[in-house]
JSON list of C-alpha atoms in Angstrom, two decimals:
[
{"chain": "A", "resi": 1, "resn": "UNK", "atom": "CA", "xyz": [7.39, -19.43, -13.65]},
{"chain": "A", "resi": 2, "resn": "UNK", "atom": "CA", "xyz": [4.59, -16.86, -13.44]},
{"chain": "A", "resi": 3, "resn": "UNK", "atom": "CA", "xyz": [5.61, -13.70, -11.57]},
{"chain": "A", "resi": 4, "resn": "UNK", "atom": "CA", "xyz": [3.78, -10.46, -10.83]},
{"chain": "A", "resi": 5, "resn": "UNK", "atom": "CA", "xyz": [5.25, -7.46, -9.04]},
{"chain": "A", "resi": 6, "resn": "UNK", "atom": "CA", "xyz": [2.74, -5.21, -7.25]},
{"chain": "A", "resi": 7, "resn": "UNK", "atom": "CA", "xyz": [4.37, -1.80, -6.92]},
{"chain": "A", "resi": 8, "resn": "UNK", "atom": "CA", "xyz": [3.47, 1.71, -5.79]},
{"chain": "A", "resi": 9, "resn": "UNK", "atom": "CA", "xyz": [5.94, 4.37, -6.92]},
{"chain": "A", "resi": 10, "resn": "UNK", "atom": "CA", "xyz": [4.70, 7.94, -6.63]},
{"chain": "A", "resi": 11, "resn": "UNK", "atom": "CA", "xyz": [7.40, 10.48, -5.82]},
{"chain": "A", "resi": 12, "resn": "UNK", "atom": "CA", "xyz": [10.45, 10.16, -8.06]},
{"chain": "A", "resi": 13, "resn": "UNK", "atom": "CA", "xyz": [10.08, 6.78, -9.78]},
{"chain": "A", "resi": 14, "resn": "UNK", "atom": "CA", "xyz": [12.76, 5.14, -7.63]},
{"chain": "A", "resi": 15, "resn": "UNK", "atom": "CA", "xyz": [10.68, 2.11, -6.74]},
{"chain": "A", "resi": 16, "resn": "UNK", "atom": "CA", "xyz": [9.31, 1.68, -10.25]},
{"chain": "A", "resi": 17, "resn": "UNK", "atom": "CA", "xyz": [12.84, 1.57, -11.67]},
{"chain": "A", "resi": 18, "resn": "UNK", "atom": "CA", "xyz": [13.91, -1.05, -9.12]},
{"chain": "A", "resi": 19, "resn": "UNK", "atom": "CA", "xyz": [10.72, -3.07, -9.85]},
{"chain": "A", "resi": 20, "resn": "UNK", "atom": "CA", "xyz": [11.38, -2.93, -13.60]},
{"chain": "A", "resi": 21, "resn": "UNK", "atom": "CA", "xyz": [14.95, -4.14, -13.04]},
{"chain": "A", "resi": 22, "resn": "UNK", "atom": "CA", "xyz": [13.67, -7.14, -11.07]},
{"chain": "A", "resi": 23, "resn": "UNK", "atom": "CA", "xyz": [10.88, -7.72, -13.60]},
{"chain": "A", "resi": 24, "resn": "UNK", "atom": "CA", "xyz": [13.38, -7.89, -16.42]},
{"chain": "A", "resi": 25, "resn": "UNK", "atom": "CA", "xyz": [15.25, -10.71, -14.66]},
{"chain": "A", "resi": 26, "resn": "UNK", "atom": "CA", "xyz": [12.12, -12.56, -13.54]},
{"chain": "A", "resi": 27, "resn": "UNK", "atom": "CA", "xyz": [10.17, -11.97, -16.78]},
{"chain": "A", "resi": 28, "resn": "UNK", "atom": "CA", "xyz": [7.47, -10.45, -14.60]},
{"chain": "A", "resi": 29, "resn": "UNK", "atom": "CA", "xyz": [4.70, -7.95, -15.08]},
{"chain": "A", "resi": 30, "resn": "UNK", "atom": "CA", "xyz": [4.78, -4.82, -12.88]},
{"chain": "A", "resi": 31, "resn": "UNK", "atom": "CA", "xyz": [1.35, -3.58, -11.83]},
{"chain": "A", "resi": 32, "resn": "UNK", "atom": "CA", "xyz": [-0.15, -1.15, -9.34]},
{"chain": "A", "resi": 33, "resn": "UNK", "atom": "CA", "xyz": [-2.53, -2.56, -6.71]},
{"chain": "A", "resi": 34, "resn": "UNK", "atom": "CA", "xyz": [-5.46, -1.18, -8.73]},
{"chain": "A", "resi": 35, "resn": "UNK", "atom": "CA", "xyz": [-4.32, -2.99, -11.90]},
{"chain": "A", "resi": 36, "resn": "UNK", "atom": "CA", "xyz": [-4.35, -6.53, -10.57]},
{"chain": "A", "resi": 37, "resn": "UNK", "atom": "CA", "xyz": [-7.19, -8.80, -9.59]},
{"chain": "A", "resi": 38, "resn": "UNK", "atom": "CA", "xyz": [-6.29, -10.44, -6.26]},
{"chain": "A", "resi": 39, "resn": "UNK", "atom": "CA", "xyz": [-7.47, -13.77, -7.72]},
{"chain": "A", "resi": 40, "resn": "UNK", "atom": "CA", "xyz": [-4.65, -13.56, -10.27]},
{"chain": "A", "resi": 41, "resn": "UNK", "atom": "CA", "xyz": [-2.10, -13.74, -7.45]},
{"chain": "A", "resi": 42, "resn": "UNK", "atom": "CA", "xyz": [-3.36, -17.25, -6.67]},
{"chain": "A", "resi": 43, "resn": "UNK", "atom": "CA", "xyz": [-2.04, -18.38, -10.06]},
{"chain": "A", "resi": 44, "resn": "UNK", "atom": "CA", "xyz": [1.45, -16.92, -9.55]},
{"chain": "A", "resi": 45, "resn": "UNK", "atom": "CA", "xyz": [4.54, -18.84, -8.51]},
{"chain": "A", "resi": 46, "resn": "UNK", "atom": "CA", "xyz": [6.05, -15.65, -7.07]},
{"chain": "A", "resi": 47, "resn": "UNK", "atom": "CA", "xyz": [4.62, -12.22, -6.20]},
{"chain": "A", "resi": 48, "resn": "UNK", "atom": "CA", "xyz": [6.63, -9.12, -5.32]},
{"chain": "A", "resi": 49, "resn": "UNK", "atom": "CA", "xyz": [5.23, -6.33, -3.14]},
{"chain": "A", "resi": 50, "resn": "UNK", "atom": "CA", "xyz": [7.02, -3.01, -2.98]},
{"chain": "A", "resi": 51, "resn": "UNK", "atom": "CA", "xyz": [6.79, 0.73, -2.53]},
{"chain": "A", "resi": 52, "resn": "UNK", "atom": "CA", "xyz": [8.70, 3.74, -1.43]},
{"chain": "A", "resi": 53, "resn": "UNK", "atom": "CA", "xyz": [8.56, 4.42, 2.28]},
{"chain": "A", "resi": 54, "resn": "UNK", "atom": "CA", "xyz": [6.18, 7.13, 3.51]},
{"chain": "A", "resi": 55, "resn": "UNK", "atom": "CA", "xyz": [6.13, 8.14, 7.17]},
{"chain": "A", "resi": 56, "resn": "UNK", "atom": "CA", "xyz": [8.09, 5.03, 8.13]},
{"chain": "A", "resi": 57, "resn": "UNK", "atom": "CA", "xyz": [5.78, 2.60, 6.34]},
{"chain": "A", "resi": 58, "resn": "UNK", "atom": "CA", "xyz": [4.81, 1.21, 2.96]},
{"chain": "A", "resi": 59, "resn": "UNK", "atom": "CA", "xyz": [2.55, 3.35, 0.82]},
{"chain": "A", "resi": 60, "resn": "UNK", "atom": "CA", "xyz": [-1.07, 3.19, 2.07]},
{"chain": "A", "resi": 61, "resn": "UNK", "atom": "CA", "xyz": [-2.33, 1.86, -1.29]},
{"chain": "A", "resi": 62, "resn": "UNK", "atom": "CA", "xyz": [-0.04, -1.16, -1.05]},
{"chain": "A", "resi": 63, "resn": "UNK", "atom": "CA", "xyz": [-0.78, -1.78, 2.63]},
{"chain": "A", "resi": 64, "resn": "UNK", "atom": "CA", "xyz": [-4.54, -1.59, 2.01]},
{"chain": "A", "resi": 65, "resn": "UNK", "atom": "CA", "xyz": [-4.25, -3.99, -0.95]},
{"chain": "A", "resi": 66, "resn": "UNK", "atom": "CA", "xyz": [-2.41, -6.58, 1.17]},
{"chain": "A", "resi": 67, "resn": "UNK", "atom": "CA", "xyz": [-4.72, -6.11, 4.16]},
{"chain": "A", "resi": 68, "resn": "UNK", "atom": "CA", "xyz": [-7.78, -6.76, 1.97]},
{"chain": "A", "resi": 69, "resn": "UNK", "atom": "CA", "xyz": [-6.43, -9.99, 0.45]},
{"chain": "A", "resi": 70, "resn": "UNK", "atom": "CA", "xyz": [-8.35, -13.04, 1.64]},
{"chain": "A", "resi": 71, "resn": "UNK", "atom": "CA", "xyz": [-6.46, -15.58, 3.72]},
{"chain": "A", "resi": 72, "resn": "UNK", "atom": "CA", "xyz": [-5.70, -18.70, 1.66]},
{"chain": "A", "resi": 73, "resn": "UNK", "atom": "CA", "xyz": [-2.77, -20.88, 0.72]},
{"chain": "A", "resi": 74, "resn": "UNK", "atom": "CA", "xyz": [-0.51, -19.18, -1.81]},
{"chain": "A", "resi": 75, "resn": "UNK", "atom": "CA", "xyz": [3.02, -19.59, -3.10]},
{"chain": "A", "resi": 76, "resn": "UNK", "atom": "CA", "xyz": [6.14, -17.45, -2.68]},
{"chain": "A", "resi": 77, "resn": "UNK", "atom": "CA", "xyz": [6.41, -13.69, -2.22]},
{"chain": "A", "resi": 78, "resn": "UNK", "atom": "CA", "xyz": [9.09, -11.06, -1.71]},
{"chain": "A", "resi": 79, "resn": "UNK", "atom": "CA", "xyz": [9.08, -7.52, -0.34]},
{"chain": "A", "resi": 80, "resn": "UNK", "atom": "CA", "xyz": [11.12, -4.54, -1.55]},
{"chain": "A", "resi": 81, "resn": "UNK", "atom": "CA", "xyz": [11.49, -0.86, -0.70]},
{"chain": "A", "resi": 82, "resn": "UNK", "atom": "CA", "xyz": [13.27, 2.32, -1.64]},
{"chain": "A", "resi": 83, "resn": "UNK", "atom": "CA", "xyz": [13.77, 5.13, 0.85]},
{"chain": "A", "resi": 84, "resn": "UNK", "atom": "CA", "xyz": [16.03, 8.03, 1.67]},
{"chain": "A", "resi": 85, "resn": "UNK", "atom": "CA", "xyz": [16.95, 6.55, 5.03]},
{"chain": "A", "resi": 86, "resn": "UNK", "atom": "CA", "xyz": [17.59, 3.00, 6.23]},
{"chain": "A", "resi": 87, "resn": "UNK", "atom": "CA", "xyz": [14.86, 1.08, 8.04]},
{"chain": "A", "resi": 88, "resn": "UNK", "atom": "CA", "xyz": [15.06, 2.02, 11.72]},
{"chain": "A", "resi": 89, "resn": "UNK", "atom": "CA", "xyz": [15.24, -0.73, 14.35]},
{"chain": "A", "resi": 90, "resn": "UNK", "atom": "CA", "xyz": [12.24, 0.71, 16.20]},
{"chain": "A", "resi": 91, "resn": "UNK", "atom": "CA", "xyz": [9.97, 0.51, 13.11]},
{"chain": "A", "resi": 92, "resn": "UNK", "atom": "CA", "xyz": [10.53, -2.71, 11.15]},
{"chain": "A", "resi": 93, "resn": "UNK", "atom": "CA", "xyz": [8.06, -2.04, 8.35]},
{"chain": "A", "resi": 94, "resn": "UNK", "atom": "CA", "xyz": [9.49, -4.72, 6.02]},
{"chain": "A", "resi": 95, "resn": "UNK", "atom": "CA", "xyz": [9.16, -7.34, 8.73]},
{"chain": "A", "resi": 96, "resn": "UNK", "atom": "CA", "xyz": [5.57, -6.24, 9.44]},
{"chain": "A", "resi": 97, "resn": "UNK", "atom": "CA", "xyz": [4.55, -6.48, 5.77]},
{"chain": "A", "resi": 98, "resn": "UNK", "atom": "CA", "xyz": [6.24, -9.89, 5.47]},
{"chain": "A", "resi": 99, "resn": "UNK", "atom": "CA", "xyz": [4.35, -11.03, 8.58]},
{"chain": "A", "resi": 100, "resn": "UNK", "atom": "CA", "xyz": [1.05, -9.80, 7.12]},
{"chain": "A", "resi": 101, "resn": "UNK", "atom": "CA", "xyz": [1.76, -11.56, 3.81]},
{"chain": "A", "resi": 102, "resn": "UNK", "atom": "CA", "xyz": [2.45, -14.74, 5.78]},
{"chain": "A", "resi": 103, "resn": "UNK", "atom": "CA", "xyz": [-0.95, -14.42, 7.42]},
{"chain": "A", "resi": 104, "resn": "UNK", "atom": "CA", "xyz": [-2.46, -14.07, 3.93]},
{"chain": "A", "resi": 105, "resn": "UNK", "atom": "CA", "xyz": [-0.90, -17.40, 2.94]},
{"chain": "A", "resi": 106, "resn": "UNK", "atom": "CA", "xyz": [2.35, -16.35, 1.23]},
{"chain": "A", "resi": 107, "resn": "UNK", "atom": "CA", "xyz": [5.77, -17.81, 1.93]},
{"chain": "A", "resi": 108, "resn": "UNK", "atom": "CA", "xyz": [7.96, -14.68, 2.02]},
{"chain": "A", "resi": 109, "resn": "UNK", "atom": "CA", "xyz": [11.34, -15.76, 0.67]},
{"chain": "A", "resi": 110, "resn": "UNK", "atom": "CA", "xyz": [13.23, -12.47, 0.71]},
{"chain": "A", "resi": 111, "resn": "UNK", "atom": "CA", "xyz": [13.34, -8.72, 1.22]},
{"chain": "A", "resi": 112, "resn": "UNK", "atom": "CA", "xyz": [15.28, -6.05, -0.65]},
{"chain": "A", "resi": 113, "resn": "UNK", "atom": "CA", "xyz": [15.88, -2.39, 0.21]},
{"chain": "A", "resi": 114, "resn": "UNK", "atom": "CA", "xyz": [17.90, 0.38, -1.34]},
{"chain": "A", "resi": 115, "resn": "UNK", "atom": "CA", "xyz": [18.28, 4.10, -0.91]},
{"chain": "A", "resi": 116, "resn": "UNK", "atom": "CA", "xyz": [16.41, 6.46, -3.21]},
{"chain": "A", "resi": 117, "resn": "UNK", "atom": "CA", "xyz": [16.11, 10.17, -3.87]},
{"chain": "A", "resi": 118, "resn": "UNK", "atom": "CA", "xyz": [13.89, 11.55, -1.11]},
{"chain": "A", "resi": 119, "resn": "UNK", "atom": "CA", "xyz": [12.23, 14.95, -0.79]},
{"chain": "A", "resi": 120, "resn": "UNK", "atom": "CA", "xyz": [10.02, 14.17, 2.21]},
{"chain": "A", "resi": 121, "resn": "UNK", "atom": "CA", "xyz": [9.12, 17.22, 4.35]},
{"chain": "A", "resi": 122, "resn": "UNK", "atom": "CA", "xyz": [12.34, 18.29, 6.13]},
{"chain": "A", "resi": 123, "resn": "UNK", "atom": "CA", "xyz": [14.57, 17.07, 3.28]},
{"chain": "A", "resi": 124, "resn": "UNK", "atom": "CA", "xyz": [12.69, 19.22, 0.77]},
{"chain": "A", "resi": 125, "resn": "UNK", "atom": "CA", "xyz": [14.19, 22.32, 2.40]},
{"chain": "A", "resi": 126, "resn": "UNK", "atom": "CA", "xyz": [17.66, 21.26, 1.26]},
{"chain": "A", "resi": 127, "resn": "UNK", "atom": "CA", "xyz": [16.60, 19.91, -2.14]},
{"chain": "A", "resi": 128, "resn": "UNK", "atom": "CA", "xyz": [16.28, 16.32, -0.97]},
{"chain": "A", "resi": 129, "resn": "UNK", "atom": "CA", "xyz": [18.68, 13.59, 0.06]},
{"chain": "A", "resi": 130, "resn": "UNK", "atom": "CA", "xyz": [20.20, 10.68, -1.86]},
{"chain": "A", "resi": 131, "resn": "UNK", "atom": "CA", "xyz": [19.94, 12.65, -5.12]},
{"chain": "A", "resi": 132, "resn": "UNK", "atom": "CA", "xyz": [22.16, 10.11, -6.87]},
{"chain": "A", "resi": 133, "resn": "UNK", "atom": "CA", "xyz": [20.13, 7.06, -5.82]},
{"chain": "A", "resi": 134, "resn": "UNK", "atom": "CA", "xyz": [19.24, 4.51, -6.91]},
{"chain": "A", "resi": 135, "resn": "UNK", "atom": "CA", "xyz": [22.49, 4.22, -8.83]},
{"chain": "A", "resi": 136, "resn": "UNK", "atom": "CA", "xyz": [24.19, 1.51, -10.87]},
{"chain": "A", "resi": 137, "resn": "UNK", "atom": "CA", "xyz": [25.23, -0.52, -7.81]},
{"chain": "A", "resi": 138, "resn": "UNK", "atom": "CA", "xyz": [21.62, -0.48, -6.53]},
{"chain": "A", "resi": 139, "resn": "UNK", "atom": "CA", "xyz": [20.29, -1.78, -9.84]},
{"chain": "A", "resi": 140, "resn": "UNK", "atom": "CA", "xyz": [22.96, -4.49, -9.89]},
{"chain": "A", "resi": 141, "resn": "UNK", "atom": "CA", "xyz": [21.99, -5.50, -6.34]},
{"chain": "A", "resi": 142, "resn": "UNK", "atom": "CA", "xyz": [18.31, -5.63, -7.37]},
{"chain": "A", "resi": 143, "resn": "UNK", "atom": "CA", "xyz": [19.24, -7.75, -10.37]},
{"chain": "A", "resi": 144, "resn": "UNK", "atom": "CA", "xyz": [21.23, -10.21, -8.20]},
{"chain": "A", "resi": 145, "resn": "UNK", "atom": "CA", "xyz": [18.38, -10.38, -5.68]},
{"chain": "A", "resi": 146, "resn": "UNK", "atom": "CA", "xyz": [15.93, -11.24, -8.48]},
{"chain": "A", "resi": 147, "resn": "UNK", "atom": "CA", "xyz": [18.30, -13.84, -9.94]},
{"chain": "A", "resi": 148, "resn": "UNK", "atom": "CA", "xyz": [18.46, -15.54, -6.53]},
{"chain": "A", "resi": 149, "resn": "UNK", "atom": "CA", "xyz": [14.65, -15.54, -6.36]},
{"chain": "A", "resi": 150, "resn": "UNK", "atom": "CA", "xyz": [14.42, -17.19, -9.76]},
{"chain": "A", "resi": 151, "resn": "UNK", "atom": "CA", "xyz": [16.72, -20.07, -8.80]}
]
């Protein structure tokens, strides 16, 4: 199975560490949006798309990459995030990215989210939140999620 994980991790490396954990299980390559030719995704059996959450959304580089993909029939995809806070019910960013990927021809087969160390604006004043995240249980959950994708 050919797998690529497209990941943007810029603040504390939370998302990159989760992506690498999944990549280890799936024998995948982790790349930034700028490091992958969109045509390569057409040859993949599974593609992951993930980033930390910025202003209640995926990182703009990842969103722009997905928005610019041509619409065509593709195979499976999954979405993953790390953030200091849980996804709020009034701003379902994972659902929106999954919907957009569906419009681009992917069959989104799962989503994964975990908490991560966060120093976004107001949290910076107190040294950040979730300083201990992701932790061992988060990496184990990411590993199980990836194992289920590989089945």
